[in-house]
Every structure is written in C-alpha cells, then in structure tokens.
Amino acid sequence: MGMTMTQKILAAHAGLKSVTAGQLIKAKLDLVLGNDITAPVAINEFDKAGFDKVACGARITLVMDHFTPNRDIKAAENCKKCRSFAKRFDLEHFYDVGEMGIEHALIPEKGLIAPGEAAIGADSHTCTYGALGAFSTGVGSTDMAAAMATGETWFKVPSAIKVNLTGKKGKWVSGKDVILHLIGMIGVDGALYQSLEFSGEGLSDLTMSDRLTISNMAIEAGAKNGIFAVDDITHKYMEGRCDRSWKAFDADSDAEYARVINLDLSKIPCTVAWPHLPEKTHPATEGSDIEIDQVVIGSCTNGNIEDMAAAAEILKGRHIKKGLRGIIIPATPKIYMECIERGYTRIFVEAGCIVSTPTCGPCLGGHMGILCAGEKAVSTTNRNFVGRMGHVQSEIYLASPAVAAASAITGHISHPKEVMGE
Amino acid sequence: MNAHGTAIKYGDHIDTDVIIPARHLATQNHKELASHCMEDIDKSFVSRVKPGDIMVAGVNFGCGSSREHAPIAIKASGISCVIAKSFARIFYRNAINIGLAILESDKASENIAEGDEVDIDFDTGVITNVTKNETYQAVPFPDFIKDMIATGGLMASITGGAK
C-alpha cells in the first residue's frame, strides 16, 4: 500500500522501508525546538534525569520569543536558564533578544528546516514547517528534554486528510482566509491525530507566506501536522537558505487517505473567526456591527513580510480610527529591517500604529497589548480562546492582515474593499 | 493501578489557555500552577477539588498550546484521572509523559454527572460510576505506555528507570 508524504518522511527517519497509519515508531530528528516558556521545563527534566550531554545530529534550537524582551523577573529568570544551558552545551542555535524572532518565522527564514526533514518543537505551532514539505509537530517539554538527550522521539504514524486545492484566490484573500475557511468546514478537532496534506493544481496560487500561515494553523484543526507538496515555489524559497542536501517526498499515487476534501480557492471569502473558537468562521462582510478596540498584526501566523506588505497597502496614507490601538509586530529582525527599508514602518506609524520588536507578546496574553473586560480585538494571531489575549470577558476575532488593517481604519470588522473599493 | 474520586465535569474543547492561562506560565512551580488551574472557566475548581477527584469532559480536551504546564497543573491540583471523549494530541502525549492518567470513553463522558463517585481500574479500563451503579469500558493503556508509566514516565524510561 502506498504512503502519504508524512508517512514517507517518518519511515525514512525511522530507518524503515514503509510504515502504516497507527504504527508506533522511533524516528531520528533533524530539529528540536523550544522557547522561553517551554525550554525551562525541558531543561529541568533534562537535568533531573542527569544527562551530561546533548545528542548530536539534531539541531537543538532555543528561541527566546514569548515573554521577551523580559516582561517580568520570572521571564528574565527563564531566559537566563536557557542562556546558561545553551552556553553549557555550546548550542549554536540559541536566539536571544536582538537575534531572536518569533520561532516559527525565524526557523524557516534561517534555513534551520528543509523539505523532507523531521522536527519537533515544544510549541504547538511547530507544525508551521509543513509549508516547506517537512514533517514537524508540536510536543511538550518532557518530549523535548528526551529528544535533546537522544536525538529521537516516538510517534504514532498518522492517517491523513488530503486537501485537494483548485482555483485561484480572489482579491484580498490570503492563506489565512484559506485555513480559517477549512477549520470552519471541519471543526477544531476535524483533523485530530491526523495529517493535513495539501496538494493539487491550486498550490501554484499559494505563496510560501500563504503556506506558512496555513500549516501554522493545522493544529487549530487538531492536526498532528499540515504538509505541502514540494514544488517550484518551495525550491525557490530554499535557494541560498541552507547548504544541507535535502530530499522532497511525494505522496504515493496509491496512498490511502481517511478523507479527501476538495477546496476551490476561488470560492473562499475573506474569513474571520468569531470568539471563542477558530471554527466559528464568518465572511468578513458580516462583521460591520462589531466595533473593536484593538488590532494586532503579527505573530507566528501572520508576521511575515508579505503580511506586513498587505497591511501597508491598506494603511498607506490613511489613519486608524481614533481611540483604536493598532499594534504591528514584524516577526523577525530581518522582516523588521525590511519594513524599514520598504517604508512600511513610516506608513504604520503615520497611520497611528505602534511597531514592536519581534515577540509573541499579545497573541497569548503575555504582554504588549492585553485586553480588559468587554474589549474586542481583530487579530492576525491563531487562537481566540477565552482569555487568550487578556480578560476572560474580552473577545478576539481572528483575521488576515488585510482584514485587520481595514478594520483598524473603520473601527469595525471590515472587508478590505470597504476601505480600498472593489 | 486504580483511582477513586468525585467527578468534576466540563464540556467540549477545554483548551490549555483555560486549564492554565498563559499569564501564569512564567513559573514552573507545580503548586503555583495548580493554584490557578481552570480559573478562567471555573473559579471554584481550586477550592473544591480534593485529592483523587476525577475530571470528566467532552471532545478535544486539552486543545491549543503545547504547554506541559496544563497537565502539570491538573495533576498537581490532585486530579487522579481525566476522562474525555477525545483528547488533543499534544495534551495526550504530555499527560502520559508526566504521569497524569487519562482515559477516552464516550459513555463515561456522557453519563457521569458532576459530583458522582467514580472508580477506575486502569488495568482493565473499566470505569465504575458508584453513584449511578453503572460501568463503562474505556480502552486501557497499551503496553508501551504502561511500561513508560511503570518506569516513572518518559524521562525515567530513557534513562533506564534510574531517576
């Protein structure tokens, strides 16, 4: 029986000719990731178990991105713990303030992951790298600790949902709309324990930025990973990024899928997820009665340069509604610099927004834009759970950068055409 | 291995942000995490939970972030087992890795009410509702997970049990 993309990558990393859904395997890892919240827990476990060296082979990567620049003394202590660990084991890939970006934007940007590689990260959005045709999934801190010591981990081989993409996106529609629409169709547990595998002629209409956003939110459908077939867009993205040799894995033509979903990109509207679940999707045009207090554009989901460009196009020469707070967070230092060079930073500041240093910040209610009771935000982040950005009585509406920027100008949830015309 | 306690019941899609809100994630202290467990959906949980109590929920329990602080907070609050219709996969792994017992059972999830007395036999997967005099069959842990729990969790299993 044929294998899916995910199954082929897992088989290769387990040293097996083939694997089938449900099989338990041990796989070698190319990348093991942690951040300033999850790595300290992993380091405690690593030390408690008495390990005195880290595994070679797997790139152990620590990114100080969640509560940084340190929001309080405990956050400072957590970063210090990671810093000492990195120094103790001479870790090459330790990213502190100044060098760090939001982990899932930084890692592909720096070529730390490549197609066909296998990664785990103690962060649920580690599934982002499926955009490159890699297998990557989120785990907890104890899994991370064990993987730092052994360079491998155990997996249950997932079955897959094939998402067959056709058509071309409409004006103002981006990867964010595609993934929100899909989650709205299948629900927040619609792909539980499974892979989402994206392929089809519609791939050519999805930029790498679109794909990174789509794979990033695979977890929001409960998926283990969300992976894209490798094509010319992937090859172009990888050029000059990494000098390791890598291999693309295609699904076998007779691969078995638990379900096939046909998605016509041309039918997907600008989509917004109402509180308090990412599956509560509505077309952006239905939000004109919802007045908002804050807009956040950034995060591991939508902090790439293309996201910044979408926001800048709409905010250029306009001003956000008086009384509304606009918070823009380019995801990495490189994207931050590019915003300056392309003139976006001036556009954002002149529009009345603030431009923050890279941080996860408000996405998980850490800092840099917490909501109080009764406040509403349109945010390009990934979760709108109760209390995610602050008070339990605040509300988060998940949207694309274009919808978020348009909403910042009008003060209510807006389709970009409301600001830009047809 | 058995558990016995009073059921504390929640609904579907209980996410890790409500199990332990991110504002409390700067600590790794188990007691401190437990003192904020469930506070965003159930302020009374911390005061009414007793050692051994059993948390019962619907589908997709533990969805959202990978924070291991979530199963740690539940375990440290005294909960002996979480029963749900289904678990989000990262939470499922984390719970096993840190030694928080979890079982999947549609029937138990539907029929057990808040306050029911519940007995669990982990070897057989039989859940007994003492209050209603009913039993529900869950799939017991597979052997490799039993072995992991027997040796003291994931870290102990890779160091050969010496912890």
PDB file of N, CA and C in Angstrom, chain A residues 24 37-38 40-41 44-46 48-49 51 67 71 74 78 81 122-124 137-143 145-146 150 153-155 188-189 192-193 219 224 277 364 383 385-388 390 392, chain B residues 13 15-18 22-28 32 39-41 59-60 63-69 72 86-90 92-94 96-98 104 144-145 148 154-155 158-159 162-163:
ATOM      1  N   LEU A  24       3.565   2.394  15.748  1.00  0.00           N
ATOM      2  CA  LEU A  24       4.413   3.175  16.649  1.00  0.00           C
ATOM      3  C   LEU A  24       5.859   3.051  16.205  1.00  0.00           C
ATOM      4  N   ILE A  37       9.302  29.725  27.353  1.00  0.00           N
ATOM      5  CA  ILE A  37       8.310  29.185  28.281  1.00  0.00           C
ATOM      6  C   ILE A  37       8.480  27.676  28.443  1.00  0.00           C
ATOM      7  N   THR A  38       8.702  26.995  27.319  1.00  0.00           N
ATOM      8  CA  THR A  38       8.705  25.532  27.373  1.00  0.00           C
ATOM      9  C   THR A  38      10.096  24.946  27.626  1.00  0.00           C
ATOM     10  N   PRO A  40      12.582  25.992  29.634  1.00  0.00           N
ATOM     11  CA  PRO A  40      12.977  25.853  31.048  1.00  0.00           C
ATOM     12  C   PRO A  40      12.418  24.576  31.696  1.00  0.00           C
ATOM     13  N   VAL A  41      11.179  24.206  31.351  1.00  0.00           N
ATOM     14  CA  VAL A  41      10.596  22.974  31.893  1.00  0.00           C
ATOM     15  C   VAL A  41      11.388  21.772  31.372  1.00  0.00           C
ATOM     16  N   ASN A  44      14.792  21.547  33.149  1.00  0.00           N
ATOM     17  CA  ASN A  44      14.617  20.944  34.482  1.00  0.00           C
ATOM     18  C   ASN A  44      14.573  19.427  34.378  1.00  0.00           C
ATOM     19  N   GLU A  45      13.798  18.911  33.410  1.00  0.00           N
ATOM     20  CA  GLU A  45      13.664  17.458  33.243  1.00  0.00           C
ATOM     21  C   GLU A  45      14.987  16.840  32.802  1.00  0.00           C
ATOM     22  N   PHE A  46      15.654  17.525  31.888  1.00  0.00           N
ATOM     23  CA  PHE A  46      16.957  17.060  31.364  1.00  0.00           C
ATOM     24  C   PHE A  46      17.967  16.929  32.512  1.00  0.00           C
ATOM     25  N   LYS A  48      17.260  16.827  35.809  1.00  0.00           N
ATOM     26  CA  LYS A  48      16.774  15.874  36.812  1.00  0.00           C
ATOM     27  C   LYS A  48      17.156  14.443  36.414  1.00  0.00           C
ATOM     28  N   ALA A  49      17.125  14.177  35.108  1.00  0.00           N
ATOM     29  CA  ALA A  49      17.452  12.829  34.633  1.00  0.00           C
ATOM     30  C   ALA A  49      18.965  12.589  34.622  1.00  0.00           C
ATOM     31  N   PHE A  51      21.429  13.925  32.593  1.00  0.00           N
ATOM     32  CA  PHE A  51      22.178  13.889  31.333  1.00  0.00           C
ATOM     33  C   PHE A  51      23.333  14.890  31.387  1.00  0.00           C
ATOM     34  N   PHE A  67       7.839  35.747  26.185  1.00  0.00           N
ATOM     35  CA  PHE A  67       7.669  36.832  27.167  1.00  0.00           C
ATOM     36  C   PHE A  67       8.864  37.787  27.107  1.00  0.00           C
ATOM     37  N   ARG A  71       9.312  40.413  30.277  1.00  0.00           N
ATOM     38  CA  ARG A  71       8.203  41.230  30.745  1.00  0.00           C
ATOM     39  C   ARG A  71       8.205  41.333  32.254  1.00  0.00           C
ATOM     40  N   LYS A  74      10.349  36.836  36.529  1.00  0.00           N
ATOM     41  CA  LYS A  74      10.302  35.393  36.241  1.00  0.00           C
ATOM     42  C   LYS A  74      10.690  35.103  34.794  1.00  0.00           C
ATOM     43  N   ASN A  78      13.720  32.768  33.429  1.00  0.00           N
ATOM     44  CA  ASN A  78      13.554  31.685  32.445  1.00  0.00           C
ATOM     45  C   ASN A  78      14.557  31.814  31.305  1.00  0.00           C
ATOM     46  N   LYS A  81      17.973  30.830  32.420  1.00  0.00           N
ATOM     47  CA  LYS A  81      18.124  29.370  32.476  1.00  0.00           C
ATOM     48  C   LYS A  81      18.462  28.812  31.080  1.00  0.00           C
ATOM     49  N   ALA A 122       8.725  22.150  21.294  1.00  0.00           N
ATOM     50  CA  ALA A 122       7.851  22.317  22.443  1.00  0.00           C
ATOM     51  C   ALA A 122       7.095  23.625  22.254  1.00  0.00           C
ATOM     52  N   ASP A 123       6.267  23.625  21.252  1.00  0.00           N
ATOM     53  CA  ASP A 123       5.376  24.727  20.930  1.00  0.00           C
ATOM     54  C   ASP A 123       4.403  24.180  19.895  1.00  0.00           C
ATOM     55  N   SER A 124       3.122  24.388  20.135  1.00  0.00           N
ATOM     56  CA  SER A 124       2.130  23.713  19.296  1.00  0.00           C
ATOM     57  C   SER A 124       2.185  24.150  17.833  1.00  0.00           C
ATOM     58  N   THR A 137       6.019  18.810  14.147  1.00  0.00           N
ATOM     59  CA  THR A 137       4.855  18.787  15.022  1.00  0.00           C
ATOM     60  C   THR A 137       5.204  19.275  16.414  1.00  0.00           C
ATOM     61  N   GLY A 138       4.206  19.765  17.102  1.00  0.00           N
ATOM     62  CA  GLY A 138       4.392  20.278  18.450  1.00  0.00           C
ATOM     63  C   GLY A 138       4.336  19.160  19.475  1.00  0.00           C
ATOM     64  N   VAL A 139       5.147  19.282  20.510  1.00  0.00           N
ATOM     65  CA  VAL A 139       5.153  18.320  21.616  1.00  0.00           C
ATOM     66  C   VAL A 139       5.272  19.112  22.907  1.00  0.00           C
ATOM     67  N   GLY A 140       5.349  18.412  24.029  1.00  0.00           N
ATOM     68  CA  GLY A 140       5.536  19.085  25.306  1.00  0.00           C
ATOM     69  C   GLY A 140       7.000  19.141  25.700  1.00  0.00           C
ATOM     70  N   SER A 141       7.235  19.697  26.878  1.00  0.00           N
ATOM     71  CA  SER A 141       8.611  19.933  27.318  1.00  0.00           C
ATOM     72  C   SER A 141       9.352  18.640  27.637  1.00  0.00           C
ATOM     73  N   THR A 142       8.651  17.642  28.182  1.00  0.00           N
ATOM     74  CA  THR A 142       9.330  16.396  28.522  1.00  0.00           C
ATOM     75  C   THR A 142       9.779  15.680  27.261  1.00  0.00           C
ATOM     76  N   ASP A 143       8.933  15.710  26.221  1.00  0.00           N
ATOM     77  CA  ASP A 143       9.341  15.157  24.928  1.00  0.00           C
ATOM     78  C   ASP A 143      10.581  15.887  24.409  1.00  0.00           C
ATOM     79  N   ALA A 145      12.854  17.415  26.210  1.00  0.00           N
ATOM     80  CA  ALA A 145      14.006  17.048  27.043  1.00  0.00           C
ATOM     81  C   ALA A 145      14.582  15.711  26.582  1.00  0.00           C
ATOM     82  N   ALA A 146      13.704  14.745  26.365  1.00  0.00           N
ATOM     83  CA  ALA A 146      14.152  13.419  25.937  1.00  0.00           C
ATOM     84  C   ALA A 146      14.826  13.513  24.567  1.00  0.00           C
ATOM     85  N   THR A 150      18.472  12.318  23.321  1.00  0.00           N
ATOM     86  CA  THR A 150      18.608  11.137  22.458  1.00  0.00           C
ATOM     87  C   THR A 150      18.611  11.455  20.966  1.00  0.00           C
ATOM     88  N   THR A 153      12.551  10.615  18.878  1.00  0.00           N
ATOM     89  CA  THR A 153      11.331  10.573  19.665  1.00  0.00           C
ATOM     90  C   THR A 153      10.414   9.492  19.104  1.00  0.00           C
ATOM     91  N   TRP A 154       9.346   9.173  19.851  1.00  0.00           N
ATOM     92  CA  TRP A 154       8.389   8.179  19.328  1.00  0.00           C
ATOM     93  C   TRP A 154       7.192   8.892  18.718  1.00  0.00           C
ATOM     94  N   PHE A 155       6.673   8.298  17.674  1.00  0.00           N
ATOM     95  CA  PHE A 155       5.458   8.810  17.024  1.00  0.00           C
ATOM     96  C   PHE A 155       4.501   7.668  16.756  1.00  0.00           C
ATOM     97  N   VAL A 188     -12.594  22.340  14.979  1.00  0.00           N
ATOM     98  CA  VAL A 188     -11.310  22.421  15.684  1.00  0.00           C
ATOM     99  C   VAL A 188     -10.754  21.048  16.057  1.00  0.00           C
ATOM    100  N   ASP A 189     -11.561  19.995  15.901  1.00  0.00           N
ATOM    101  CA  ASP A 189     -10.996  18.652  16.063  1.00  0.00           C
ATOM    102  C   ASP A 189     -11.194  17.824  14.793  1.00  0.00           C
ATOM    103  N   LEU A 192      -8.130  15.649  14.095  1.00  0.00           N
ATOM    104  CA  LEU A 192      -7.482  15.177  15.322  1.00  0.00           C
ATOM    105  C   LEU A 192      -6.623  13.941  15.060  1.00  0.00           C
ATOM    106  N   TYR A 193      -5.382  13.987  15.525  1.00  0.00           N
ATOM    107  CA  TYR A 193      -4.372  12.919  15.380  1.00  0.00           C
ATOM    108  C   TYR A 193      -3.942  12.694  13.919  1.00  0.00           C
ATOM    109  N   ILE A 219      -2.756  22.854  13.510  1.00  0.00           N
ATOM    110  CA  ILE A 219      -3.040  22.448  14.901  1.00  0.00           C
ATOM    111  C   ILE A 219      -4.419  22.945  15.352  1.00  0.00           C
ATOM    112  N   LYS A 224      -1.962  16.725  13.549  1.00  0.00           N
ATOM    113  CA  LYS A 224      -0.604  16.475  14.016  1.00  0.00           C
ATOM    114  C   LYS A 224       0.364  17.328  13.197  1.00  0.00           C
ATOM    115  N   LEU A 277     -13.744  30.215  19.343  1.00  0.00           N
ATOM    116  CA  LEU A 277     -13.073  29.073  18.721  1.00  0.00           C
ATOM    117  C   LEU A 277     -12.725  29.432  17.271  1.00  0.00           C
ATOM    118  N   LEU A 364      -0.661  35.466  23.075  1.00  0.00           N
ATOM    119  CA  LEU A 364      -1.049  34.570  24.165  1.00  0.00           C
ATOM    120  C   LEU A 364      -1.259  35.340  25.462  1.00  0.00           C
ATOM    121  N   ARG A 383      -5.331  31.978  17.820  1.00  0.00           N
ATOM    122  CA  ARG A 383      -6.301  31.415  18.774  1.00  0.00           C
ATOM    123  C   ARG A 383      -7.165  32.520  19.354  1.00  0.00           C
ATOM    124  N   PHE A 385      -9.384  31.730  22.017  1.00  0.00           N
ATOM    125  CA  PHE A 385      -9.958  31.080  23.190  1.00  0.00           C
ATOM    126  C   PHE A 385     -10.282  32.122  24.262  1.00  0.00           C
ATOM    127  N   VAL A 386     -11.135  31.709  25.198  1.00  0.00           N
ATOM    128  CA  VAL A 386     -11.492  32.570  26.334  1.00  0.00           C
ATOM    129  C   VAL A 386     -10.220  33.029  27.056  1.00  0.00           C
ATOM    130  N   GLY A 387     -10.058  34.330  27.199  1.00  0.00           N
ATOM    131  CA  GLY A 387      -8.941  34.863  27.977  1.00  0.00           C
ATOM    132  C   GLY A 387      -7.585  34.830  27.285  1.00  0.00           C
ATOM    133  N   ARG A 388      -7.538  34.430  26.039  1.00  0.00           N
ATOM    134  CA  ARG A 388      -6.251  34.249  25.360  1.00  0.00           C
ATOM    135  C   ARG A 388      -5.430  35.549  25.311  1.00  0.00           C
ATOM    136  N   GLY A 390      -6.075  38.267  27.253  1.00  0.00           N
ATOM    137  CA  GLY A 390      -6.283  39.075  28.449  1.00  0.00           C
ATOM    138  C   GLY A 390      -7.489  38.604  29.230  1.00  0.00           C
ATOM    139  N   VAL A 392     -11.072  37.386  30.657  1.00  0.00           N
ATOM    140  CA  VAL A 392     -11.960  36.318  30.163  1.00  0.00           C
ATOM    141  C   VAL A 392     -13.196  36.884  29.462  1.00  0.00           C
TER     142      VAL A 392
ATOM    143  N   HIS B  13     -13.981  20.841  24.048  1.00  0.00           N
ATOM    144  CA  HIS B  13     -12.909  21.757  23.636  1.00  0.00           C
ATOM    145  C   HIS B  13     -12.340  22.568  24.814  1.00  0.00           C
ATOM    146  N   ASP B  15      -9.628  24.101  26.431  1.00  0.00           N
ATOM    147  CA  ASP B  15      -8.303  24.379  25.871  1.00  0.00           C
ATOM    148  C   ASP B  15      -7.279  24.659  26.960  1.00  0.00           C
ATOM    149  N   THR B  16      -6.016  24.595  26.563  1.00  0.00           N
ATOM    150  CA  THR B  16      -4.953  24.766  27.556  1.00  0.00           C
ATOM    151  C   THR B  16      -4.891  26.202  28.085  1.00  0.00           C
ATOM    152  N   ASP B  17      -5.444  27.163  27.341  1.00  0.00           N
ATOM    153  CA  ASP B  17      -5.479  28.535  27.849  1.00  0.00           C
ATOM    154  C   ASP B  17      -6.423  28.671  29.039  1.00  0.00           C
ATOM    155  N   VAL B  18      -7.488  27.883  29.094  1.00  0.00           N
ATOM    156  CA  VAL B  18      -8.337  27.947  30.288  1.00  0.00           C
ATOM    157  C   VAL B  18      -7.847  26.988  31.374  1.00  0.00           C
ATOM    158  N   ALA B  22      -1.964  31.702  30.072  1.00  0.00           N
ATOM    159  CA  ALA B  22      -0.561  31.999  29.754  1.00  0.00           C
ATOM    160  C   ALA B  22       0.063  32.998  30.723  1.00  0.00           C
ATOM    161  N   ARG B  23      -0.767  33.857  31.332  1.00  0.00           N
ATOM    162  CA  ARG B  23      -0.172  34.853  32.242  1.00  0.00           C
ATOM    163  C   ARG B  23       0.541  34.185  33.420  1.00  0.00           C
ATOM    164  N   HIS B  24       0.246  32.905  33.679  1.00  0.00           N
ATOM    165  CA  HIS B  24       0.876  32.198  34.800  1.00  0.00           C
ATOM    166  C   HIS B  24       2.014  31.281  34.362  1.00  0.00           C
ATOM    167  N   LEU B  25       2.398  31.353  33.080  1.00  0.00           N
ATOM    168  CA  LEU B  25       3.362  30.367  32.573  1.00  0.00           C
ATOM    169  C   LEU B  25       4.810  30.676  32.909  1.00  0.00           C
ATOM    170  N   ALA B  26       5.065  31.806  33.530  1.00  0.00           N
ATOM    171  CA  ALA B  26       6.450  32.112  33.840  1.00  0.00           C
ATOM    172  C   ALA B  26       6.966  31.236  34.977  1.00  0.00           C
ATOM    173  N   THR B  27       6.075  30.581  35.677  1.00  0.00           N
ATOM    174  CA  THR B  27       6.524  29.709  36.767  1.00  0.00           C
ATOM    175  C   THR B  27       6.521  28.255  36.336  1.00  0.00           C
ATOM    176  N   GLN B  28       7.404  27.460  36.949  1.00  0.00           N
ATOM    177  CA  GLN B  28       7.356  26.012  36.735  1.00  0.00           C
ATOM    178  C   GLN B  28       6.994  25.315  38.034  1.00  0.00           C
ATOM    179  N   GLU B  32       2.069  26.330  42.467  1.00  0.00           N
ATOM    180  CA  GLU B  32       1.608  27.642  41.999  1.00  0.00           C
ATOM    181  C   GLU B  32       0.740  27.481  40.748  1.00  0.00           C
ATOM    182  N   GLU B  39      -9.023  28.468  36.361  1.00  0.00           N
ATOM    183  CA  GLU B  39      -9.633  29.678  36.930  1.00  0.00           C
ATOM    184  C   GLU B  39     -10.412  30.518  35.914  1.00  0.00           C
ATOM    185  N   ASP B  40     -10.073  30.433  34.640  1.00  0.00           N
ATOM    186  CA  ASP B  40     -10.781  31.276  33.674  1.00  0.00           C
ATOM    187  C   ASP B  40     -12.149  30.722  33.270  1.00  0.00           C
ATOM    188  N   ILE B  41     -12.417  29.437  33.556  1.00  0.00           N
ATOM    189  CA  ILE B  41     -13.785  28.959  33.297  1.00  0.00           C
ATOM    190  C   ILE B  41     -14.489  28.496  34.557  1.00  0.00           C
ATOM    191  N   VAL B  59     -15.356  16.379  24.047  1.00  0.00           N
ATOM    192  CA  VAL B  59     -14.389  16.112  22.981  1.00  0.00           C
ATOM    193  C   VAL B  59     -13.218  17.092  23.013  1.00  0.00           C
ATOM    194  N   ASN B  60     -12.072  16.648  22.482  1.00  0.00           N
ATOM    195  CA  ASN B  60     -10.928  17.520  22.194  1.00  0.00           C
ATOM    196  C   ASN B  60     -10.377  18.205  23.437  1.00  0.00           C
ATOM    197  N   CYS B  63      -7.059  21.014  23.930  1.00  0.00           N
ATOM    198  CA  CYS B  63      -6.661  21.574  22.640  1.00  0.00           C
ATOM    199  C   CYS B  63      -5.911  22.883  22.851  1.00  0.00           C
ATOM    200  N   GLY B  64      -5.160  23.277  21.831  1.00  0.00           N
ATOM    201  CA  GLY B  64      -4.424  24.534  21.920  1.00  0.00           C
ATOM    202  C   GLY B  64      -2.952  24.299  22.122  1.00  0.00           C
ATOM    203  N   SER B  65      -2.367  25.058  22.997  1.00  0.00           N
ATOM    204  CA  SER B  65      -0.910  25.142  23.077  1.00  0.00           C
ATOM    205  C   SER B  65      -0.294  23.861  23.617  1.00  0.00           C
ATOM    206  N   SER B  66       1.025  23.762  23.461  1.00  0.00           N
ATOM    207  CA  SER B  66       1.741  22.554  23.871  1.00  0.00           C
ATOM    208  C   SER B  66       2.144  22.612  25.334  1.00  0.00           C
ATOM    209  N   ARG B  67       1.733  23.656  26.041  1.00  0.00           N
ATOM    210  CA  ARG B  67       2.235  23.869  27.401  1.00  0.00           C
ATOM    211  C   ARG B  67       2.008  22.648  28.293  1.00  0.00           C
ATOM    212  N   GLU B  68       3.132  22.098  28.773  1.00  0.00           N
ATOM    213  CA  GLU B  68       3.063  20.957  29.678  1.00  0.00           C
ATOM    214  C   GLU B  68       2.555  21.413  31.042  1.00  0.00           C
ATOM    215  N   HIS B  69       2.593  22.741  31.236  1.00  0.00           N
ATOM    216  CA  HIS B  69       2.067  23.312  32.470  1.00  0.00           C
ATOM    217  C   HIS B  69       0.598  22.919  32.661  1.00  0.00           C
ATOM    218  N   ILE B  72       0.389  19.383  34.116  1.00  0.00           N
ATOM    219  CA  ILE B  72       1.052  19.513  35.431  1.00  0.00           C
ATOM    220  C   ILE B  72       0.102  20.187  36.423  1.00  0.00           C
ATOM    221  N   SER B  86     -12.489  12.624  23.721  1.00  0.00           N
ATOM    222  CA  SER B  86     -11.222  12.606  22.981  1.00  0.00           C
ATOM    223  C   SER B  86     -10.304  13.678  23.551  1.00  0.00           C
ATOM    224  N   PHE B  87      -9.019  13.500  23.306  1.00  0.00           N
ATOM    225  CA  PHE B  87      -8.015  14.459  23.764  1.00  0.00           C
ATOM    226  C   PHE B  87      -7.281  15.053  22.570  1.00  0.00           C
ATOM    227  N   ALA B  88      -6.880  16.307  22.686  1.00  0.00           N
ATOM    228  CA  ALA B  88      -5.987  16.887  21.681  1.00  0.00           C
ATOM    229  C   ALA B  88      -4.649  16.166  21.800  1.00  0.00           C
ATOM    230  N   ARG B  89      -3.991  15.963  20.657  1.00  0.00           N
ATOM    231  CA  ARG B  89      -2.869  15.028  20.665  1.00  0.00           C
ATOM    232  C   ARG B  89      -1.661  15.464  21.496  1.00  0.00           C
ATOM    233  N   ILE B  90      -1.351  16.747  21.537  1.00  0.00           N
ATOM    234  CA  ILE B  90      -0.168  17.154  22.325  1.00  0.00           C
ATOM    235  C   ILE B  90      -0.459  16.968  23.808  1.00  0.00           C
ATOM    236  N   TYR B  92      -2.438  14.796  25.080  1.00  0.00           N
ATOM    237  CA  TYR B  92      -2.421  13.343  25.308  1.00  0.00           C
ATOM    238  C   TYR B  92      -0.995  12.863  25.599  1.00  0.00           C
ATOM    239  N   ARG B  93      -0.063  13.284  24.729  1.00  0.00           N
ATOM    240  CA  ARG B  93       1.355  12.918  24.926  1.00  0.00           C
ATOM    241  C   ARG B  93       1.887  13.469  26.232  1.00  0.00           C
ATOM    242  N   ASN B  94       1.620  14.749  26.477  1.00  0.00           N
ATOM    243  CA  ASN B  94       2.153  15.397  27.671  1.00  0.00           C
ATOM    244  C   ASN B  94       1.658  14.722  28.938  1.00  0.00           C
ATOM    245  N   ILE B  96       0.701  11.640  29.424  1.00  0.00           N
ATOM    246  CA  ILE B  96       1.399  10.364  29.618  1.00  0.00           C
ATOM    247  C   ILE B  96       2.836  10.620  30.075  1.00  0.00           C
ATOM    248  N   ASN B  97       3.498  11.557  29.414  1.00  0.00           N
ATOM    249  CA  ASN B  97       4.908  11.821  29.733  1.00  0.00           C
ATOM    250  C   ASN B  97       5.125  12.284  31.162  1.00  0.00           C
ATOM    251  N   ILE B  98       4.136  13.001  31.731  1.00  0.00           N
ATOM    252  CA  ILE B  98       4.325  13.474  33.112  1.00  0.00           C
ATOM    253  C   ILE B  98       3.578  12.600  34.110  1.00  0.00           C
ATOM    254  N   GLU B 104     -10.158   7.604  27.431  1.00  0.00           N
ATOM    255  CA  GLU B 104     -11.182   8.042  26.492  1.00  0.00           C
ATOM    256  C   GLU B 104     -12.399   7.130  26.610  1.00  0.00           C
ATOM    257  N   PHE B 144       3.132  -0.340  25.823  1.00  0.00           N
ATOM    258  CA  PHE B 144       4.320   0.529  25.850  1.00  0.00           C
ATOM    259  C   PHE B 144       4.090   1.737  26.752  1.00  0.00           C
ATOM    260  N   ILE B 145       2.835   2.151  26.858  1.00  0.00           N
ATOM    261  CA  ILE B 145       2.551   3.283  27.740  1.00  0.00           C
ATOM    262  C   ILE B 145       2.525   2.818  29.193  1.00  0.00           C
ATOM    263  N   MET B 148       5.977   2.714  30.238  1.00  0.00           N
ATOM    264  CA  MET B 148       6.508   4.057  30.476  1.00  0.00           C
ATOM    265  C   MET B 148       6.064   4.566  31.843  1.00  0.00           C
ATOM    266  N   LEU B 154       8.386   9.290  30.835  1.00  0.00           N
ATOM    267  CA  LEU B 154       9.272   9.260  29.669  1.00  0.00           C
ATOM    268  C   LEU B 154      10.750   9.382  30.041  1.00  0.00           C
ATOM    269  N   MET B 155      11.078  10.347  30.896  1.00  0.00           N
ATOM    270  CA  MET B 155      12.491  10.583  31.192  1.00  0.00           C
ATOM    271  C   MET B 155      13.102   9.371  31.874  1.00  0.00           C
ATOM    272  N   ILE B 158      13.840   6.543  29.407  1.00  0.00           N
ATOM    273  CA  ILE B 158      15.036   6.620  28.545  1.00  0.00           C
ATOM    274  C   ILE B 158      16.340   6.565  29.345  1.00  0.00           C
ATOM    275  N   THR B 159      16.249   6.783  30.670  1.00  0.00           N
ATOM    276  CA  THR B 159      17.472   6.664  31.480  1.00  0.00           C
ATOM    277  C   THR B 159      17.513   5.292  32.162  1.00  0.00           C
ATOM    278  N   ALA B 162      16.444   4.801  36.231  1.00  0.00           N
ATOM    279  CA  ALA B 162      17.188   5.438  37.319  1.00  0.00           C
ATOM    280  C   ALA B 162      16.910   6.924  37.324  1.00  0.00           C
ATOM    281  N   LYS B 163      16.208   7.379  38.301  1.00  0.00           N
ATOM    282  CA  LYS B 163      15.837   8.789  38.319  1.00  0.00           C
ATOM    283  C   LYS B 163      16.255   9.423  39.631  1.00  0.00           C
TER     284      LYS B 163
END
